[in-house]
Tab-separated table of C-alpha atoms in Angstrom:
chain	number	residue	atom	x	y	z
A	1377	UNK	CA	26.891	163.260	18.106
A	1378	UNK	CA	30.519	164.395	18.515
A	1379	UNK	CA	32.489	161.455	20.225
A	1380	UNK	CA	36.116	160.648	21.185
A	1381	UNK	CA	37.326	157.238	21.746
A	1382	UNK	CA	40.598	156.229	22.977
A	1383	UNK	CA	42.349	152.749	22.794
A	1384	UNK	CA	43.588	150.762	24.352
A	1385	UNK	CA	42.116	151.534	28.007
A	1386	UNK	CA	45.423	150.186	29.690
A	1387	UNK	CA	48.855	149.451	28.311
A	1388	UNK	CA	51.869	147.808	30.053
A	1389	UNK	CA	55.289	148.190	28.423
A	1390	UNK	CA	58.762	147.294	29.367
A	1391	UNK	CA	61.111	150.034	29.515
A	1392	UNK	CA	62.441	150.686	25.831
A	1393	UNK	CA	59.305	149.053	24.285
A	1394	UNK	CA	57.895	151.505	21.903
A	1395	UNK	CA	54.178	151.661	21.188
A	1396	UNK	CA	51.285	153.856	20.111
A	1397	UNK	CA	48.116	155.147	21.927
A	1398	UNK	CA	45.163	155.782	19.688
A	1399	UNK	CA	42.291	158.715	19.819
A	1400	UNK	CA	39.438	158.273	17.207
A	1401	UNK	CA	37.099	161.214	16.746
A	1402	UNK	CA	33.758	161.857	15.116
A	1403	UNK	CA	33.078	165.546	15.107
A	1404	UNK	CA	31.839	168.115	12.673
A	1405	UNK	CA	34.108	171.040	12.352
A	1406	UNK	CA	37.271	170.046	14.143
A	1407	UNK	CA	39.090	173.065	15.481
A	1408	UNK	CA	41.962	171.428	17.552
A	1409	UNK	CA	42.965	168.014	19.129
A	1410	UNK	CA	44.694	168.071	22.324
A	1411	UNK	CA	46.943	165.586	24.167
A	1412	UNK	CA	47.261	165.835	27.911
A	1413	UNK	CA	49.243	163.680	30.441
A	1414	UNK	CA	47.619	162.952	33.960
A	1415	UNK	CA	49.571	161.746	36.723
A	1416	UNK	CA	47.750	160.312	39.972
A	1417	UNK	CA	46.234	163.175	42.097
A	1418	UNK	CA	47.039	165.810	39.620
A	1419	UNK	CA	45.156	167.688	36.866
A	1420	UNK	CA	45.813	167.218	33.336
A	1421	UNK	CA	48.877	168.581	32.006
A	1422	UNK	CA	48.927	169.874	28.355
A	1423	UNK	CA	51.223	167.967	25.700
A	1424	UNK	CA	50.307	168.900	22.341
A	1425	UNK	CA	47.791	170.683	20.083
A	1426	UNK	CA	47.203	169.429	16.561
A	1427	UNK	CA	45.023	171.402	14.061
A	1428	UNK	CA	44.983	169.742	10.611
A	1429	UNK	CA	45.543	166.254	9.029
A	1430	UNK	CA	49.152	165.573	8.433
A	1431	UNK	CA	50.429	167.530	11.264
A	1432	UNK	CA	52.936	166.208	13.774
A	1433	UNK	CA	54.367	167.379	16.953
A	1434	UNK	CA	57.252	166.046	19.075
A	1435	UNK	CA	58.488	166.445	22.558
A	1436	UNK	CA	61.275	164.222	24.060
A	1437	UNK	CA	60.060	160.468	23.372
A	1438	UNK	CA	56.368	161.578	22.483
A	1439	UNK	CA	55.346	162.082	18.970
A	1440	UNK	CA	51.600	163.131	18.110
A	1441	UNK	CA	50.239	162.694	14.734
A	1442	UNK	CA	46.811	163.526	13.203
A	1443	UNK	CA	44.428	162.260	10.345
A	1444	UNK	CA	41.105	163.154	9.608
A	1445	UNK	CA	39.708	160.426	11.619
A	1446	UNK	CA	42.313	159.803	14.449
A	1447	UNK	CA	45.330	160.847	16.262
A	1448	UNK	CA	48.224	158.839	17.445
A	1449	UNK	CA	50.575	159.436	20.335
A	1450	UNK	CA	53.742	157.327	19.808
A	1451	UNK	CA	56.079	156.772	22.588
A	1452	UNK	CA	59.608	155.768	21.680
A	1453	UNK	CA	61.733	153.953	24.075
A	1454	UNK	CA	59.708	154.768	27.018
A	1455	UNK	CA	61.007	155.037	30.561
A	1456	UNK	CA	59.117	154.397	33.888
A	1457	UNK	CA	58.609	158.110	34.216
A	1458	UNK	CA	56.288	157.973	31.245
A	1459	UNK	CA	53.853	156.098	33.332
A	1460	UNK	CA	50.619	158.180	33.392
A	1461	UNK	CA	47.277	158.451	32.033
A	1462	UNK	CA	47.172	160.101	28.537
A	1463	UNK	CA	44.012	162.060	27.619
A	1464	UNK	CA	42.956	163.165	24.180
A	1465	UNK	CA	40.334	165.989	23.690
A	1466	UNK	CA	38.762	167.796	20.677
A	1467	UNK	CA	37.144	171.295	20.209
A	1468	UNK	CA	34.785	171.963	17.467
A	1469	UNK	CA	33.513	174.919	15.735
A	1470	UNK	CA	30.339	176.622	16.872
A	1471	UNK	CA	30.854	175.806	20.600
A	1472	UNK	CA	33.468	176.528	23.328
A	1473	UNK	CA	33.204	173.060	24.700
A	1474	UNK	CA	35.893	170.483	24.581
A	1475	UNK	CA	34.982	166.805	24.298
A	1476	UNK	CA	37.398	164.315	26.206
A	1477	UNK	CA	38.063	160.583	25.779
A	1478	UNK	CA	38.371	158.383	28.673
A	1479	UNK	CA	42.204	158.055	28.413
A	1480	UNK	CA	44.828	155.284	28.250
A	1481	UNK	CA	46.528	154.277	31.469
A	1482	UNK	CA	50.111	153.676	30.700
A	1483	UNK	CA	52.489	151.780	32.855
A	1484	UNK	CA	56.122	151.520	31.844
A	1485	UNK	CA	58.103	148.630	33.784
A	1486	UNK	CA	61.704	149.030	34.483
B	1421	UNK	CA	53.003	182.278	40.863
B	1422	UNK	CA	50.902	182.431	37.730
B	1423	UNK	CA	48.575	179.458	37.278
B	1424	UNK	CA	45.273	178.147	38.372
B	1425	UNK	CA	44.568	177.007	41.889
B	1426	UNK	CA	41.740	174.966	43.462
B	1427	UNK	CA	40.625	174.892	46.988
B	1428	UNK	CA	40.099	172.956	49.013
B	1429	UNK	CA	42.102	169.851	47.793
B	1430	UNK	CA	40.139	167.512	49.781
B	1431	UNK	CA	36.502	167.873	51.301
B	1432	UNK	CA	34.406	165.574	53.324
B	1433	UNK	CA	30.919	166.492	53.902
B	1434	UNK	CA	27.346	165.069	54.476
B	1435	UNK	CA	24.329	164.824	52.273
B	1436	UNK	CA	22.164	167.669	52.104
B	1437	UNK	CA	24.876	170.233	52.960
B	1438	UNK	CA	26.018	173.090	50.699
B	1439	UNK	CA	29.563	173.092	49.640
B	1440	UNK	CA	31.505	175.411	47.455
B	1441	UNK	CA	34.627	174.596	45.506
B	1442	UNK	CA	36.790	177.543	44.622
B	1443	UNK	CA	38.922	178.235	41.431
B	1444	UNK	CA	41.302	181.024	40.785
B	1445	UNK	CA	43.309	181.666	37.845
B	1446	UNK	CA	46.121	184.508	37.113
B	1447	UNK	CA	46.310	184.455	33.508
B	1448	UNK	CA	43.180	186.804	32.841
B	1449	UNK	CA	41.895	183.931	30.639
B	1450	UNK	CA	38.366	184.695	29.266
B	1451	UNK	CA	37.074	180.980	29.398
B	1452	UNK	CA	36.624	178.843	32.659
B	1453	UNK	CA	35.426	175.415	32.930
B	1454	UNK	CA	34.364	172.995	35.597
B	1455	UNK	CA	34.546	169.345	35.129
B	1456	UNK	CA	33.896	166.152	37.264
B	1457	UNK	CA	36.005	163.036	36.710
B	1458	UNK	CA	34.790	159.589	37.429
B	1459	UNK	CA	36.101	156.221	36.776
B	1460	UNK	CA	34.628	155.039	33.425
B	1461	UNK	CA	33.214	158.502	32.416
B	1462	UNK	CA	36.404	160.505	31.798
B	1463	UNK	CA	36.039	164.128	32.171
B	1464	UNK	CA	32.322	165.528	31.973
B	1465	UNK	CA	31.679	169.138	31.721
B	1466	UNK	CA	29.441	170.604	34.372
B	1467	UNK	CA	29.396	174.522	33.563
B	1468	UNK	CA	31.642	176.908	31.709
B	1469	UNK	CA	32.211	180.615	31.488
B	1470	UNK	CA	32.925	182.743	28.566
B	1471	UNK	CA	33.514	185.841	30.664
B	1472	UNK	CA	32.498	187.652	33.941
B	1473	UNK	CA	28.776	187.230	34.408
B	1474	UNK	CA	28.359	184.787	31.291
B	1475	UNK	CA	27.914	181.196	32.312
B	1476	UNK	CA	26.281	178.144	30.439
B	1477	UNK	CA	25.513	174.624	31.218
B	1478	UNK	CA	27.692	171.514	30.160
B	1479	UNK	CA	26.832	167.925	30.197
B	1480	UNK	CA	25.921	167.356	33.651
B	1481	UNK	CA	24.879	170.634	35.273
B	1482	UNK	CA	21.996	169.438	37.626
B	1483	UNK	CA	22.579	170.081	41.360
B	1484	UNK	CA	25.423	172.506	40.827
B	1485	UNK	CA	25.440	176.450	40.612
B	1486	UNK	CA	28.101	178.611	39.463
B	1487	UNK	CA	28.868	182.483	39.294
B	1488	UNK	CA	31.585	184.595	37.849
B	1489	UNK	CA	31.473	188.058	39.256
B	1490	UNK	CA	35.402	188.408	38.451
B	1491	UNK	CA	37.439	187.065	35.580
B	1492	UNK	CA	39.885	185.352	37.791
B	1493	UNK	CA	37.423	183.479	40.007
B	1494	UNK	CA	34.890	180.756	39.062
B	1495	UNK	CA	33.406	179.028	42.233
B	1496	UNK	CA	31.379	175.961	41.929
B	1497	UNK	CA	28.560	175.347	44.702
B	1498	UNK	CA	26.650	172.059	45.517
B	1499	UNK	CA	23.437	173.536	46.943
B	1500	UNK	CA	22.491	170.232	48.563
B	1501	UNK	CA	25.015	167.658	48.229
B	1502	UNK	CA	24.174	164.095	47.221
B	1503	UNK	CA	26.283	160.952	47.360
B	1504	UNK	CA	26.152	160.896	43.509
B	1505	UNK	CA	28.376	163.993	43.348
B	1506	UNK	CA	31.286	162.354	45.224
B	1507	UNK	CA	33.870	162.809	42.528
B	1508	UNK	CA	37.101	164.492	41.551
B	1509	UNK	CA	36.488	168.048	40.402
B	1510	UNK	CA	38.778	169.958	38.010
B	1511	UNK	CA	38.671	173.512	37.033
B	1512	UNK	CA	40.340	174.587	33.729
B	1513	UNK	CA	40.773	177.853	31.715
B	1514	UNK	CA	41.840	178.995	28.339
B	1515	UNK	CA	42.328	182.063	26.428
B	1516	UNK	CA	40.142	183.307	23.344
B	1517	UNK	CA	38.928	180.673	21.083
B	1518	UNK	CA	38.627	177.053	21.762
B	1519	UNK	CA	41.500	176.162	19.481
B	1520	UNK	CA	43.631	176.878	22.447
B	1521	UNK	CA	44.376	174.208	25.015
B	1522	UNK	CA	42.874	174.152	28.429
B	1523	UNK	CA	45.015	174.463	31.520
B	1524	UNK	CA	43.864	172.562	34.529
B	1525	UNK	CA	44.017	172.899	38.265
B	1526	UNK	CA	45.033	169.981	40.494
B	1527	UNK	CA	41.584	169.152	41.305
B	1528	UNK	CA	39.454	168.890	44.586
B	1529	UNK	CA	38.545	165.346	45.927
B	1530	UNK	CA	35.058	165.568	47.251
B	1531	UNK	CA	33.402	162.802	49.400
B	1532	UNK	CA	29.900	162.892	50.407
B	1533	UNK	CA	28.768	160.766	53.173
């Protein structure tokens, strides 16, 4: 069965304290892995798409990487405005469905 | 403005009533999706649509009905609402192929008393 697992469930960081969020996946025929940011009361906002192992994408303080089994979202020198829930999703061949993890709630303290 | 809009943003209703959640997108995306988001479960797919007049069940379709007569609209109807359907509902869309990211509306928070 296709599955996506995110860890940790919650993470508290001091401002400037770098860390990584993990997204492990078990799917047959990965088509894409997607990272989203979700703020309270809002819908998920697209951040990155990764397609193949070894690929990396960067945006400001965020960097996403992909291996054959997992993806990491690295947050460098986070600021309080980076506080949000980060969601990971995958899409697979043979279906138009997307499978979401349950997210990591990130809190960055000033 | 281009985007995906959901209405209403908040809705309170009673068990047994019919309620329809609206979703409208301006990108002419082929694919549209309805999810519910509950604590501990993440986003769960209710229904999706590949094009006008083409819909299919997702993970949790029971108690819901969808239609898609126009590409830009994808309403979700709860025919006889139950308390277990209290949730936050998100609509999303994407262009051709599921190697593209989905774009989400800001959700409808539905409470069923």
